[in-house]
Amino acid sequence: MHKGVYIDFHTHRPTTRNKDVIAVASIDPSEGDSSLHHYFTAGIHPWNANIKSIDNDIAKLMALASNSMFIGVGEIGLDKLKGPRLEEQVEVFEKQVGFATSNSMPIVIHCVKVWEELLSAVNKVPKHIPMAIHGFNGTAQLAMQLVEKGFHLSVGSLLLDSKSKVSQALSIIPISRLFFETDSSSVDIKLLYQVASDKLNITTEDLKIQIAKNFTEFFNTSALP
Ligand SMILES: [Zn+2]
């Protein structure tokens, strides 16, 4: 494993990256094509869920599958506060979970305030399909529950707010289940690693090595593209 690599698990701004950062871009299936040569995940965001177009969207995901940079399905999920009614979100989510399962791809999930519905929607996903909650900002109790269910948790810029729920919960999350991400923010991924390693009482170097290992296992791919 290459020392010194930072992993940005989930970003919508993949362009401004340093050499020592491996960023996973999160895109809509319509934005993908065979020329993308950085790692990406693709999926219909719950805010854009539309049952009328989902079959067409799944076909677009299938078309991307020949690109080896397409390493996961997401972000997909459920959101109580935004997007179409929950029933439609669930249907669109489950179709994409089905795509991920039949193609043995990991799943990157967006979930806001509908944890019970989420857990029941992923209930039948086989154990060998890794799943991560991106932008996690829950209590230590929720973190524990999700970890027990097998989820990885990806933590973003809210870590910089020492009063945020995830700041309080961070040390509960096993380091083998942890990721960091910039998402849509302009925060530097290196700052997140620095703050996290302070909170976790390990060196940034050790944290980088562990997260790169998590990356390799989660996406079943090398941390060196
Ligand atoms: Zn996102």
mmCIF file of N, CA and C in Angstrom, residues 42-44 54 58 61 73-78 89-110 117-126 129-131 151:
data_model
loop_
_atom_site.group_PDB
_atom_site.id
_atom_site.type_symbol
_atom_site.label_atom_id
_atom_site.label_comp_id
_atom_site.label_asym_id
_atom_site.label_seq_id
_atom_site.Cartn_x
_atom_site.Cartn_y
_atom_site.Cartn_z
ATOM 1 N N ALA A 42 -21.988 6.151 -9.526
ATOM 2 C CA ALA A 42 -23.095 6.764 -10.254
ATOM 3 C C ALA A 42 -24.410 6.226 -9.719
ATOM 4 N N GLY A 43 -25.404 7.123 -9.696
ATOM 5 C CA GLY A 43 -26.726 6.719 -9.237
ATOM 6 C C GLY A 43 -27.668 7.906 -9.256
ATOM 7 N N ILE A 44 -28.961 7.594 -9.180
ATOM 8 C CA ILE A 44 -29.973 8.651 -9.119
ATOM 9 C C ILE A 44 -30.126 9.084 -7.662
ATOM 10 N N ILE A 54 -36.787 5.520 -14.242
ATOM 11 C CA ILE A 54 -35.782 4.678 -13.581
ATOM 12 C C ILE A 54 -35.265 3.548 -14.483
ATOM 13 N N ILE A 58 -31.406 2.930 -15.182
ATOM 14 C CA ILE A 58 -30.696 1.664 -14.935
ATOM 15 C C ILE A 58 -29.936 1.243 -16.206
ATOM 16 N N LEU A 61 -26.799 3.064 -16.255
ATOM 17 C CA LEU A 61 -25.819 2.460 -15.331
ATOM 18 C C LEU A 61 -25.174 1.235 -15.979
ATOM 19 N N VAL A 73 -22.267 2.111 -6.751
ATOM 20 C CA VAL A 73 -23.560 2.695 -7.073
ATOM 21 C C VAL A 73 -23.903 3.732 -6.007
ATOM 22 N N GLY A 74 -24.130 4.968 -6.418
ATOM 23 C CA GLY A 74 -24.471 6.015 -5.461
ATOM 24 C C GLY A 74 -24.195 7.395 -6.026
ATOM 25 N N GLU A 75 -24.608 8.487 -5.370
ATOM 26 C CA GLU A 75 -25.308 8.279 -4.153
ATOM 27 C C GLU A 75 -26.764 8.010 -4.450
ATOM 28 N N ILE A 76 -27.296 7.047 -3.751
ATOM 29 C CA ILE A 76 -28.711 6.721 -3.839
ATOM 30 C C ILE A 76 -29.227 6.692 -2.404
ATOM 31 N N GLY A 77 -30.527 6.775 -2.234
ATOM 32 C CA GLY A 77 -31.019 6.727 -0.857
ATOM 33 C C GLY A 77 -32.398 7.293 -0.676
ATOM 34 N N LEU A 78 -32.622 7.759 0.553
ATOM 35 C CA LEU A 78 -33.940 8.248 0.964
ATOM 36 C C LEU A 78 -33.766 9.535 1.761
ATOM 37 N N GLN A 89 -39.346 7.422 -3.801
ATOM 38 C CA GLN A 89 -37.914 7.318 -3.484
ATOM 39 C C GLN A 89 -37.529 5.873 -3.190
ATOM 40 N N VAL A 90 -38.377 5.190 -2.415
ATOM 41 C CA VAL A 90 -38.078 3.802 -2.034
ATOM 42 C C VAL A 90 -38.007 2.923 -3.286
ATOM 43 N N GLU A 91 -38.946 3.126 -4.191
ATOM 44 C CA GLU A 91 -38.985 2.307 -5.391
ATOM 45 C C GLU A 91 -37.729 2.509 -6.248
ATOM 46 N N VAL A 92 -37.362 3.770 -6.422
ATOM 47 C CA VAL A 92 -36.170 4.101 -7.220
ATOM 48 C C VAL A 92 -34.905 3.575 -6.527
ATOM 49 N N PHE A 93 -34.871 3.715 -5.216
ATOM 50 C CA PHE A 93 -33.741 3.217 -4.436
ATOM 51 C C PHE A 93 -33.603 1.707 -4.588
ATOM 52 N N GLU A 94 -34.718 1.004 -4.409
ATOM 53 C CA GLU A 94 -34.656 -0.462 -4.445
ATOM 54 C C GLU A 94 -34.228 -0.986 -5.821
ATOM 55 N N LYS A 95 -34.668 -0.313 -6.872
ATOM 56 C CA LYS A 95 -34.237 -0.729 -8.218
ATOM 57 C C LYS A 95 -32.715 -0.596 -8.364
ATOM 58 N N GLN A 96 -32.177 0.482 -7.817
ATOM 59 C CA GLN A 96 -30.729 0.700 -7.941
ATOM 60 C C GLN A 96 -29.956 -0.247 -7.022
ATOM 61 N N VAL A 97 -30.525 -0.553 -5.871
ATOM 62 C CA VAL A 97 -29.916 -1.549 -4.986
ATOM 63 C C VAL A 97 -29.880 -2.899 -5.710
ATOM 64 N N GLY A 98 -30.945 -3.191 -6.437
ATOM 65 C CA GLY A 98 -30.996 -4.423 -7.229
ATOM 66 C C GLY A 98 -29.900 -4.456 -8.281
ATOM 67 N N PHE A 99 -29.689 -3.327 -8.947
ATOM 68 C CA PHE A 99 -28.609 -3.232 -9.944
ATOM 69 C C PHE A 99 -27.255 -3.494 -9.281
ATOM 70 N N ALA A 100 -27.031 -2.839 -8.133
ATOM 71 C CA ALA A 100 -25.753 -2.999 -7.421
ATOM 72 C C ALA A 100 -25.551 -4.454 -7.015
ATOM 73 N N THR A 101 -26.607 -5.068 -6.503
ATOM 74 C CA THR A 101 -26.507 -6.441 -6.025
ATOM 75 C C THR A 101 -26.194 -7.395 -7.178
ATOM 76 N N SER A 102 -26.909 -7.227 -8.285
ATOM 77 C CA SER A 102 -26.676 -8.189 -9.366
ATOM 78 C C SER A 102 -25.335 -7.953 -10.064
ATOM 79 N N ASN A 103 -24.758 -6.769 -9.886
ATOM 80 C CA ASN A 103 -23.426 -6.521 -10.456
ATOM 81 C C ASN A 103 -22.318 -6.552 -9.399
ATOM 82 N N SER A 104 -22.666 -7.003 -8.185
ATOM 83 C CA SER A 104 -21.707 -7.085 -7.070
ATOM 84 C C SER A 104 -20.954 -5.773 -6.857
ATOM 85 N N MET A 105 -21.691 -4.669 -6.836
ATOM 86 C CA MET A 105 -21.050 -3.371 -6.627
ATOM 87 C C MET A 105 -21.421 -2.805 -5.264
ATOM 88 N N PRO A 106 -20.465 -2.109 -4.621
ATOM 89 C CA PRO A 106 -20.784 -1.476 -3.344
ATOM 90 C C PRO A 106 -21.765 -0.315 -3.523
ATOM 91 N N ILE A 107 -22.401 0.079 -2.432
ATOM 92 C CA ILE A 107 -23.478 1.076 -2.486
ATOM 93 C C ILE A 107 -23.158 2.240 -1.547
ATOM 94 N N VAL A 108 -23.284 3.446 -2.080
ATOM 95 C CA VAL A 108 -23.055 4.663 -1.291
ATOM 96 C C VAL A 108 -24.403 5.351 -1.089
ATOM 97 N N ILE A 109 -24.769 5.512 0.189
ATOM 98 C CA ILE A 109 -26.140 5.874 0.542
ATOM 99 C C ILE A 109 -26.248 7.259 1.173
ATOM 100 N N HIS A 110 -27.294 7.968 0.731
ATOM 101 C CA HIS A 110 -27.702 9.242 1.317
ATOM 102 C C HIS A 110 -28.965 8.944 2.126
ATOM 103 N N GLU A 117 -36.951 3.079 7.382
ATOM 104 C CA GLU A 117 -37.296 2.769 5.996
ATOM 105 C C GLU A 117 -36.046 2.320 5.231
ATOM 106 N N LEU A 118 -34.933 2.983 5.509
ATOM 107 C CA LEU A 118 -33.691 2.604 4.826
ATOM 108 C C LEU A 118 -33.311 1.167 5.181
ATOM 109 N N LEU A 119 -33.328 0.883 6.476
ATOM 110 C CA LEU A 119 -32.897 -0.458 6.903
ATOM 111 C C LEU A 119 -33.806 -1.532 6.319
ATOM 112 N N SER A 120 -35.107 -1.245 6.222
ATOM 113 C CA SER A 120 -35.961 -2.281 5.651
ATOM 114 C C SER A 120 -35.730 -2.399 4.141
ATOM 115 N N ALA A 121 -35.375 -1.286 3.483
ATOM 116 C CA ALA A 121 -35.127 -1.350 2.028
ATOM 117 C C ALA A 121 -33.836 -2.104 1.677
ATOM 118 N N VAL A 122 -32.882 -2.144 2.606
ATOM 119 C CA VAL A 122 -31.620 -2.851 2.304
ATOM 120 C C VAL A 122 -31.542 -4.206 3.005
ATOM 121 N N ASN A 123 -32.652 -4.588 3.607
ATOM 122 C CA ASN A 123 -32.700 -5.804 4.405
ATOM 123 C C ASN A 123 -32.222 -7.048 3.645
ATOM 124 N N LYS A 124 -32.542 -7.089 2.352
ATOM 125 C CA LYS A 124 -32.239 -8.306 1.586
ATOM 126 C C LYS A 124 -30.912 -8.232 0.840
ATOM 127 N N VAL A 125 -30.187 -7.133 1.014
ATOM 128 C CA VAL A 125 -28.886 -7.023 0.328
ATOM 129 C C VAL A 125 -27.924 -8.045 0.922
ATOM 130 N N PRO A 126 -27.315 -8.891 0.072
ATOM 131 C CA PRO A 126 -26.413 -9.905 0.618
ATOM 132 C C PRO A 126 -25.208 -9.280 1.325
ATOM 133 N N ILE A 129 -22.080 -7.440 -0.273
ATOM 134 C CA ILE A 129 -22.171 -6.127 -0.931
ATOM 135 C C ILE A 129 -21.921 -5.048 0.123
ATOM 136 N N PRO A 130 -20.775 -4.342 0.056
ATOM 137 C CA PRO A 130 -20.515 -3.327 1.079
ATOM 138 C C PRO A 130 -21.442 -2.125 0.903
ATOM 139 N N MET A 131 -21.825 -1.534 2.026
ATOM 140 C CA MET A 131 -22.680 -0.346 1.982
ATOM 141 C C MET A 131 -22.106 0.717 2.913
ATOM 142 N N PHE A 151 -22.645 -1.445 8.100
ATOM 143 C CA PHE A 151 -22.361 -0.257 7.290
ATOM 144 C C PHE A 151 -20.991 0.347 7.593
#
